């Protein structure tokens, strides 16, 4: 069983329009509504890959009830979300079908009390012994301490459970210091963490700061990995056009599923890149085009070298 943590869950709403123009009215051609937040997207992709997944985090209000109702339709997914008094946020993605661009609007999320955060920590610690890996994903809702992920990383390490951290800013900086097994920032998040805009140097610096392994997203150019076993670059065979929302979450699902399957690093990166690219072709985050994934996974170019730790 894999555990994904989404402290700031969401109801993702995707609007499709012909062309986005400021200061005008738009006719929406299609609307999709799904449970969202990075960890829930990761969980849905993991479930589609055939892994059993437990999801936890915070949920509340009418929006939270909708999220939980929709999660029940996902085979292989167990709901262990913790209720809070405040309402779960909504995120709005507006997809311009002419240009392929997506505009994202993210609400802040509910304010979590100290008592609710304490309840969550207890629930999380109870779940860990039965898990093979855990992913800590996304932003922190108001009220949750900025060092929350550092706390959750340490609890996972104490339980002997491999932990992947995918966040940004100060929560990432503090979380890295707690020594997660893997972090997956994008290039901008990594530069903010390390102060370096050269990705290879920045990945190595992030390892020195505490991460055992670092996989950096380079957008449509693939992934760069620095690990105790070696350094690799994984590049998709072609650039696909579509909705990139959730592509990074699919990469996390690929890395995490391959970790629990004990695949070598080049195969982990191939899976992550292929899933990320196939997600661009899907209508909403948390889904991927399976035919495209199966066609792409064997064509991802992985170059690099095995090194000492």
mmCIF file of C-alpha atoms in Angstrom:
data_model
loop_
_atom_site.group_PDB
_atom_site.id
_atom_site.type_symbol
_atom_site.label_atom_id
_atom_site.label_comp_id
_atom_site.label_asym_id
_atom_site.label_seq_id
_atom_site.Cartn_x
_atom_site.Cartn_y
_atom_site.Cartn_z
ATOM 1 C CA UNK A 1 0.000 0.000 0.000
ATOM 2 C CA UNK A 2 1.243 3.486 -0.906
ATOM 3 C CA UNK A 3 0.239 6.575 1.087
ATOM 4 C CA UNK A 4 -0.189 9.996 -0.487
ATOM 5 C CA UNK A 5 -0.584 13.100 1.679
ATOM 6 C CA UNK A 6 -2.452 16.163 0.390
ATOM 7 C CA UNK A 7 -2.726 18.678 3.197
ATOM 8 C CA UNK A 8 -4.410 21.182 0.853
ATOM 9 C CA UNK A 9 -6.918 19.027 -1.022
ATOM 10 C CA UNK A 10 -9.085 20.632 -3.692
ATOM 11 C CA UNK A 11 -11.970 20.196 -6.033
ATOM 12 C CA UNK A 12 -10.398 20.692 -9.465
ATOM 13 C CA UNK A 13 -12.672 22.343 -12.016
ATOM 14 C CA UNK A 14 -11.500 22.514 -15.631
ATOM 15 C CA UNK A 15 -13.144 24.840 -18.143
ATOM 16 C CA UNK A 16 -12.427 24.558 -21.862
ATOM 17 C CA UNK A 17 -12.938 27.589 -24.086
ATOM 18 C CA UNK A 18 -11.950 28.412 -27.673
ATOM 19 C CA UNK A 19 -9.693 31.351 -26.824
ATOM 20 C CA UNK A 20 -8.984 33.189 -23.551
ATOM 21 C CA UNK A 21 -9.194 36.973 -23.948
ATOM 22 C CA UNK A 22 -9.060 39.410 -21.011
ATOM 23 C CA UNK A 23 -11.995 41.764 -20.341
ATOM 24 C CA UNK A 24 -14.515 39.676 -22.320
ATOM 25 C CA UNK A 25 -17.170 37.020 -21.665
ATOM 26 C CA UNK A 26 -16.431 33.437 -22.683
ATOM 27 C CA UNK A 27 -18.634 30.501 -23.614
ATOM 28 C CA UNK A 28 -17.388 27.335 -21.920
ATOM 29 C CA UNK A 29 -17.441 24.358 -24.274
ATOM 30 C CA UNK A 30 -16.757 21.685 -21.648
ATOM 31 C CA UNK A 31 -16.577 21.398 -17.836
ATOM 32 C CA UNK A 32 -14.825 18.653 -15.851
ATOM 33 C CA UNK A 33 -14.811 18.256 -12.063
ATOM 34 C CA UNK A 34 -12.430 15.972 -10.169
ATOM 35 C CA UNK A 35 -10.843 15.518 -6.705
ATOM 36 C CA UNK A 36 -7.603 17.469 -6.771
ATOM 37 C CA UNK A 37 -4.525 18.648 -4.981
ATOM 38 C CA UNK A 38 -1.165 17.174 -5.917
ATOM 39 C CA UNK A 39 -1.319 14.099 -3.696
ATOM 40 C CA UNK A 40 -4.804 13.127 -4.868
ATOM 41 C CA UNK A 41 -3.659 13.441 -8.487
ATOM 42 C CA UNK A 42 -0.687 11.212 -7.676
ATOM 43 C CA UNK A 43 -2.999 8.687 -5.998
ATOM 44 C CA UNK A 44 -5.367 8.462 -8.956
ATOM 45 C CA UNK A 45 -2.473 7.794 -11.351
ATOM 46 C CA UNK A 46 -1.029 5.179 -8.983
ATOM 47 C CA UNK A 47 -4.426 3.466 -8.802
ATOM 48 C CA UNK A 48 -4.655 3.472 -12.614
ATOM 49 C CA UNK A 49 -1.248 1.760 -12.678
ATOM 50 C CA UNK A 50 -2.646 -1.002 -10.468
ATOM 51 C CA UNK A 51 -1.267 0.036 -7.072
ATOM 52 C CA UNK A 52 -3.342 0.136 -3.902
ATOM 53 C CA UNK A 53 -3.297 3.652 -2.477
ATOM 54 C CA UNK A 54 -4.437 5.341 0.722
ATOM 55 C CA UNK A 55 -5.035 9.090 0.611
ATOM 56 C CA UNK A 56 -4.907 11.371 3.608
ATOM 57 C CA UNK A 57 -4.867 15.092 4.284
ATOM 58 C CA UNK A 58 -7.579 17.585 5.209
ATOM 59 C CA UNK A 59 -11.080 17.958 3.820
ATOM 60 C CA UNK A 60 -14.094 19.987 4.903
ATOM 61 C CA UNK A 61 -17.387 21.616 3.999
ATOM 62 C CA UNK A 62 -19.614 20.936 1.006
ATOM 63 C CA UNK A 63 -16.664 20.977 -1.392
ATOM 64 C CA UNK A 64 -14.891 18.412 0.778
ATOM 65 C CA UNK A 65 -17.948 16.163 0.728
ATOM 66 C CA UNK A 66 -17.961 16.306 -3.065
ATOM 67 C CA UNK A 67 -14.264 15.369 -3.142
ATOM 68 C CA UNK A 68 -14.828 12.347 -0.901
ATOM 69 C CA UNK A 69 -17.904 11.214 -2.841
ATOM 70 C CA UNK A 70 -15.951 11.279 -6.083
ATOM 71 C CA UNK A 71 -12.984 9.452 -4.570
ATOM 72 C CA UNK A 72 -15.206 6.452 -3.855
ATOM 73 C CA UNK A 73 -15.451 5.882 -7.614
ATOM 74 C CA UNK A 74 -11.694 5.182 -7.884
ATOM 75 C CA UNK A 75 -10.917 1.447 -7.613
ATOM 76 C CA UNK A 76 -7.979 0.593 -5.362
ATOM 77 C CA UNK A 77 -8.096 3.894 -3.466
ATOM 78 C CA UNK A 78 -8.743 4.100 0.301
ATOM 79 C CA UNK A 79 -10.031 7.373 1.795
ATOM 80 C CA UNK A 80 -8.310 8.265 5.081
ATOM 81 C CA UNK A 81 -8.847 12.029 4.846
ATOM 82 C CA UNK A 82 -9.147 13.947 8.114
ATOM 83 C CA UNK A 83 -12.147 16.308 8.479
ATOM 84 C CA UNK A 84 -11.689 19.996 9.353
ATOM 85 C CA UNK A 85 -14.224 22.739 10.011
ATOM 86 C CA UNK A 86 -13.196 24.944 7.077
ATOM 87 C CA UNK A 87 -14.252 24.273 3.475
ATOM 88 C CA UNK A 88 -11.974 22.496 1.024
ATOM 89 C CA UNK A 89 -10.700 24.854 -1.674
ATOM 90 C CA UNK A 90 -11.460 24.856 -5.387
ATOM 91 C CA UNK A 91 -8.945 25.187 -8.198
ATOM 92 C CA UNK A 92 -9.991 26.453 -11.611
ATOM 93 C CA UNK A 93 -8.093 25.544 -14.791
ATOM 94 C CA UNK A 94 -9.101 27.446 -17.916
ATOM 95 C CA UNK A 95 -7.868 25.649 -21.038
ATOM 96 C CA UNK A 96 -7.547 27.697 -24.235
ATOM 97 C CA UNK A 97 -8.162 25.035 -26.893
ATOM 98 C CA UNK A 98 -6.818 27.231 -29.677
ATOM 99 C CA UNK A 99 -3.388 27.876 -28.184
ATOM 100 C CA UNK A 100 -3.272 24.904 -25.810
ATOM 101 C CA UNK A 101 -2.374 27.220 -22.902
ATOM 102 C CA UNK A 102 -3.849 26.734 -19.432
ATOM 103 C CA UNK A 103 -4.592 29.469 -16.878
ATOM 104 C CA UNK A 104 -4.756 28.249 -13.273
ATOM 105 C CA UNK A 105 -6.642 29.891 -10.372
ATOM 106 C CA UNK A 106 -5.961 28.349 -6.940
ATOM 107 C CA UNK A 107 -7.899 29.209 -3.778
ATOM 108 C CA UNK A 108 -5.861 29.238 -0.526
ATOM 109 C CA UNK A 109 -7.646 26.432 1.322
ATOM 110 C CA UNK A 110 -9.233 26.200 4.794
ATOM 111 C CA UNK A 111 -7.584 27.539 7.939
ATOM 112 C CA UNK A 112 -6.462 24.510 9.952
ATOM 113 C CA UNK A 113 -6.447 24.807 13.750
ATOM 114 C CA UNK A 114 -3.678 23.533 16.015
ATOM 115 C CA UNK A 115 -6.035 20.838 17.311
ATOM 116 C CA UNK A 116 -6.864 19.671 13.757
ATOM 117 C CA UNK A 117 -3.166 19.537 12.868
ATOM 118 C CA UNK A 118 -2.502 17.424 15.982
ATOM 119 C CA UNK A 119 -5.297 15.004 15.044
ATOM 120 C CA UNK A 120 -3.824 14.665 11.559
ATOM 121 C CA UNK A 121 -0.330 13.881 12.856
ATOM 122 C CA UNK A 122 -1.723 11.084 15.017
ATOM 123 C CA UNK A 123 -3.708 9.655 12.088
ATOM 124 C CA UNK A 124 -0.669 9.845 9.796
ATOM 125 C CA UNK A 125 1.568 8.084 12.320
ATOM 126 C CA UNK A 126 -1.022 5.306 12.697
ATOM 127 C CA UNK A 127 -1.097 4.755 8.900
ATOM 128 C CA UNK A 128 2.674 4.544 8.360
ATOM 129 C CA UNK A 129 3.409 0.983 9.590
ATOM 130 C CA UNK A 130 1.250 -0.567 6.854
ATOM 131 C CA UNK A 131 2.726 1.522 4.001
ATOM 132 C CA UNK A 132 5.489 0.673 1.523
ATOM 133 C CA UNK A 133 6.127 4.334 0.603
ATOM 134 C CA UNK A 134 4.680 7.788 1.216
ATOM 135 C CA UNK A 135 4.423 10.926 -0.930
ATOM 136 C CA UNK A 136 4.062 14.346 0.719
ATOM 137 C CA UNK A 137 2.660 16.674 -1.897
ATOM 138 C CA UNK A 138 1.660 20.261 -2.520
ATOM 139 C CA UNK A 139 1.073 23.483 -0.664
ATOM 140 C CA UNK A 140 0.214 23.976 3.006
ATOM 141 C CA UNK A 141 -3.219 25.341 3.905
ATOM 142 C CA UNK A 142 -3.387 28.355 6.242
ATOM 143 C CA UNK A 143 -2.720 27.452 9.872
ATOM 144 C CA UNK A 144 -0.448 24.462 9.194
ATOM 145 C CA UNK A 145 3.111 25.129 10.468
ATOM 146 C CA UNK A 146 5.658 25.919 7.757
ATOM 147 C CA UNK A 147 7.787 23.050 9.091
ATOM 148 C CA UNK A 148 4.956 20.537 8.723
ATOM 149 C CA UNK A 149 6.637 18.473 6.031
ATOM 150 C CA UNK A 150 9.835 18.232 8.065
ATOM 151 C CA UNK A 151 7.767 16.695 10.867
ATOM 152 C CA UNK A 152 6.069 14.233 8.480
ATOM 153 C CA UNK A 153 9.376 13.272 6.841
ATOM 154 C CA UNK A 154 10.897 12.472 10.244
ATOM 155 C CA UNK A 155 7.888 10.366 11.244
ATOM 156 C CA UNK A 156 8.129 8.363 8.005
ATOM 157 C CA UNK A 157 11.863 7.830 8.464
ATOM 158 C CA UNK A 158 11.316 6.698 12.046
ATOM 159 C CA UNK A 159 8.811 4.139 10.749
ATOM 160 C CA UNK A 160 11.261 2.947 8.073
ATOM 161 C CA UNK A 161 9.014 4.072 5.201
ATOM 162 C CA UNK A 162 10.617 5.662 2.094
ATOM 163 C CA UNK A 163 9.332 9.223 1.684
ATOM 164 C CA UNK A 164 9.081 11.458 -1.391
ATOM 165 C CA UNK A 165 8.601 15.206 -0.916
ATOM 166 C CA UNK A 166 7.068 17.387 -3.631
ATOM 167 C CA UNK A 167 6.516 20.948 -2.474
ATOM 168 C CA UNK A 168 8.198 24.356 -2.814
ATOM 169 C CA UNK A 169 9.474 27.420 -0.966
ATOM 170 C CA UNK A 170 10.097 27.384 2.770
ATOM 171 C CA UNK A 171 8.197 24.082 3.335
ATOM 172 C CA UNK A 172 10.612 22.455 0.857
ATOM 173 C CA UNK A 173 13.692 24.024 2.471
ATOM 174 C CA UNK A 174 12.703 22.780 5.916
ATOM 175 C CA UNK A 175 11.543 19.429 4.593
ATOM 176 C CA UNK A 176 14.860 18.764 2.824
ATOM 177 C CA UNK A 177 16.719 19.290 6.098
ATOM 178 C CA UNK A 178 14.735 16.336 7.532
ATOM 179 C CA UNK A 179 16.420 14.078 4.912
ATOM 180 C CA UNK A 180 13.650 12.715 2.664
ATOM 181 C CA UNK A 181 14.540 9.819 0.377
ATOM 182 C CA UNK A 182 13.558 11.799 -2.723
ATOM 183 C CA UNK A 183 12.458 15.311 -3.676
ATOM 184 C CA UNK A 184 10.963 16.292 -7.033
ATOM 185 C CA UNK A 185 11.075 20.057 -7.539
ATOM 186 C CA UNK A 186 10.801 21.785 -10.893
ATOM 187 C CA UNK A 187 13.728 23.900 -12.096
ATOM 188 C CA UNK A 188 12.358 27.130 -10.593
ATOM 189 C CA UNK A 189 11.630 25.513 -7.212
ATOM 190 C CA UNK A 190 15.107 23.974 -7.175
ATOM 191 C CA UNK A 191 16.726 27.311 -8.009
ATOM 192 C CA UNK A 192 14.790 28.947 -5.163
ATOM 193 C CA UNK A 193 15.999 26.236 -2.787
ATOM 194 C CA UNK A 194 19.667 26.293 -3.768
ATOM 195 C CA UNK A 195 20.256 29.713 -5.356
ATOM 196 C CA UNK A 196 21.666 28.018 -8.484
ATOM 197 C CA UNK A 197 20.014 28.217 -11.919
ATOM 198 C CA UNK A 198 22.260 25.483 -13.345
ATOM 199 C CA UNK A 199 20.115 22.340 -12.855
ATOM 200 C CA UNK A 200 22.887 19.769 -12.432
ATOM 201 C CA UNK A 201 24.742 21.873 -9.886
ATOM 202 C CA UNK A 202 21.462 22.624 -8.108
ATOM 203 C CA UNK A 203 20.480 18.942 -7.845
ATOM 204 C CA UNK A 204 23.836 18.131 -6.287
ATOM 205 C CA UNK A 205 23.472 21.042 -3.862
ATOM 206 C CA UNK A 206 19.992 19.837 -2.849
ATOM 207 C CA UNK A 207 21.504 16.451 -1.993
ATOM 208 C CA UNK A 208 24.085 18.138 0.216
ATOM 209 C CA UNK A 209 21.247 19.922 2.006
ATOM 210 C CA UNK A 210 19.698 16.594 3.013
ATOM 211 C CA UNK A 211 17.776 14.911 0.169
ATOM 212 C CA UNK A 212 19.028 11.396 -0.570
ATOM 213 C CA UNK A 213 17.990 11.714 -4.222
ATOM 214 C CA UNK A 214 16.780 14.654 -6.314
ATOM 215 C CA UNK A 215 14.738 14.448 -9.501
ATOM 216 C CA UNK A 216 14.227 17.811 -11.179
ATOM 217 C CA UNK A 217 11.467 18.460 -13.684
ATOM 218 C CA UNK A 218 12.659 20.337 -16.769
ATOM 219 C CA UNK A 219 9.141 20.710 -18.185
ATOM 220 C CA UNK A 220 8.780 19.354 -21.722
ATOM 221 C CA UNK A 221 12.524 18.575 -21.743
ATOM 222 C CA UNK A 222 12.131 15.736 -19.241
ATOM 223 C CA UNK A 223 13.834 14.973 -15.917
ATOM 224 C CA UNK A 224 17.284 15.284 -14.377
ATOM 225 C CA UNK A 225 18.224 12.961 -11.510
ATOM 226 C CA UNK A 226 21.037 13.012 -8.974
ATOM 227 C CA UNK A 227 21.048 9.925 -6.728
ATOM 228 C CA UNK A 228 23.475 7.899 -4.595
ATOM 229 C CA UNK A 229 23.671 5.401 -7.490
ATOM 230 C CA UNK A 230 24.361 7.884 -10.285
ATOM 231 C CA UNK A 231 23.215 10.852 -12.362
ATOM 232 C CA UNK A 232 20.823 10.603 -15.303
ATOM 233 C CA UNK A 233 18.925 12.749 -17.795
ATOM 234 C CA UNK A 234 15.629 11.407 -19.193
ATOM 235 C CA UNK A 235 14.160 13.063 -22.312
ATOM 236 C CA UNK A 236 10.802 12.378 -23.994
ATOM 237 C CA UNK A 237 10.972 11.291 -27.645
ATOM 238 C CA UNK A 238 8.633 14.081 -28.728
ATOM 239 C CA UNK A 239 6.995 17.218 -27.343
ATOM 240 C CA UNK A 240 3.244 16.792 -26.935
ATOM 241 C CA UNK A 241 0.736 19.627 -26.887
ATOM 242 C CA UNK A 242 -2.230 19.717 -24.508
ATOM 243 C CA UNK A 243 -3.067 20.506 -20.885
ATOM 244 C CA UNK A 244 0.105 20.286 -18.730
ATOM 245 C CA UNK A 245 -1.823 20.508 -15.439
ATOM 246 C CA UNK A 246 -0.959 17.443 -13.366
ATOM 247 C CA UNK A 247 1.994 16.335 -15.507
ATOM 248 C CA UNK A 248 4.376 16.763 -12.569
ATOM 249 C CA UNK A 249 2.037 14.771 -10.317
ATOM 250 C CA UNK A 250 2.083 11.910 -12.825
ATOM 251 C CA UNK A 251 5.877 12.010 -12.775
ATOM 252 C CA UNK A 252 5.729 11.616 -8.976
ATOM 253 C CA UNK A 253 3.392 8.636 -9.399
ATOM 254 C CA UNK A 254 5.823 7.097 -11.867
ATOM 255 C CA UNK A 255 8.787 7.552 -9.541
ATOM 256 C CA UNK A 256 6.913 6.262 -6.496
ATOM 257 C CA UNK A 257 5.432 3.203 -8.224
ATOM 258 C CA UNK A 258 8.830 2.271 -9.658
ATOM 259 C CA UNK A 259 10.427 2.727 -6.234
ATOM 260 C CA UNK A 260 8.097 0.225 -4.556
ATOM 261 C CA UNK A 261 8.606 -2.142 -7.527
ATOM 262 C CA UNK A 262 12.375 -1.790 -6.936
ATOM 263 C CA UNK A 263 13.130 -0.833 -10.531
ATOM 264 C CA UNK A 264 16.555 0.618 -11.404
ATOM 265 C CA UNK A 265 16.813 4.392 -11.735
ATOM 266 C CA UNK A 266 16.796 4.551 -15.557
ATOM 267 C CA UNK A 267 13.506 2.600 -15.615
ATOM 268 C CA UNK A 268 12.045 4.828 -12.897
ATOM 269 C CA UNK A 269 12.845 7.905 -14.950
ATOM 270 C CA UNK A 270 11.507 6.388 -18.184
ATOM 271 C CA UNK A 271 8.201 5.641 -16.501
ATOM 272 C CA UNK A 272 7.977 9.084 -14.917
ATOM 273 C CA UNK A 273 8.702 10.931 -18.174
ATOM 274 C CA UNK A 274 6.282 8.800 -20.198
ATOM 275 C CA UNK A 275 3.492 9.251 -17.646
ATOM 276 C CA UNK A 276 4.110 12.989 -17.490
ATOM 277 C CA UNK A 277 3.948 13.304 -21.281
ATOM 278 C CA UNK A 278 0.836 11.115 -21.511
ATOM 279 C CA UNK A 279 -0.888 13.302 -18.906
ATOM 280 C CA UNK A 280 -0.587 16.316 -21.207
ATOM 281 C CA UNK A 281 -2.932 14.465 -23.595
ATOM 282 C CA UNK A 282 -5.527 13.759 -20.884
ATOM 283 C CA UNK A 283 -8.442 16.137 -20.270
ATOM 284 C CA UNK A 284 -7.790 16.668 -16.526
ATOM 285 C CA UNK A 285 -5.059 16.250 -13.905
ATOM 286 C CA UNK A 286 -4.836 12.825 -12.285
ATOM 287 C CA UNK A 287 -5.411 11.027 -15.578
ATOM 288 C CA UNK A 288 -3.180 9.952 -18.457
ATOM 289 C CA UNK A 289 -3.571 8.664 -22.001
ATOM 290 C CA UNK A 290 -2.745 4.984 -21.519
ATOM 291 C CA UNK A 291 -2.068 4.225 -25.187
ATOM 292 C CA UNK A 292 0.334 7.168 -25.392
ATOM 293 C CA UNK A 293 2.051 6.087 -22.172
ATOM 294 C CA UNK A 294 2.580 2.531 -23.378
ATOM 295 C CA UNK A 295 3.944 3.796 -26.692
ATOM 296 C CA UNK A 296 6.246 6.392 -25.099
ATOM 297 C CA UNK A 297 7.733 4.483 -22.157
ATOM 298 C CA UNK A 298 10.064 2.413 -24.316
ATOM 299 C CA UNK A 299 11.208 5.434 -26.322
ATOM 300 C CA UNK A 300 12.306 7.763 -23.499
ATOM 301 C CA UNK A 301 16.015 8.493 -23.891
ATOM 302 C CA UNK A 302 17.928 8.029 -20.619
ATOM 303 C CA UNK A 303 21.579 9.010 -20.533
ATOM 304 C CA UNK A 304 23.948 9.239 -17.589
ATOM 305 C CA UNK A 305 26.413 7.383 -15.474
ATOM 306 C CA UNK A 306 26.635 5.193 -12.408
ATOM 307 C CA UNK A 307 28.684 6.854 -9.686
ATOM 308 C CA UNK A 308 29.677 6.324 -6.091
ATOM 309 C CA UNK A 309 27.441 7.866 -3.434
#
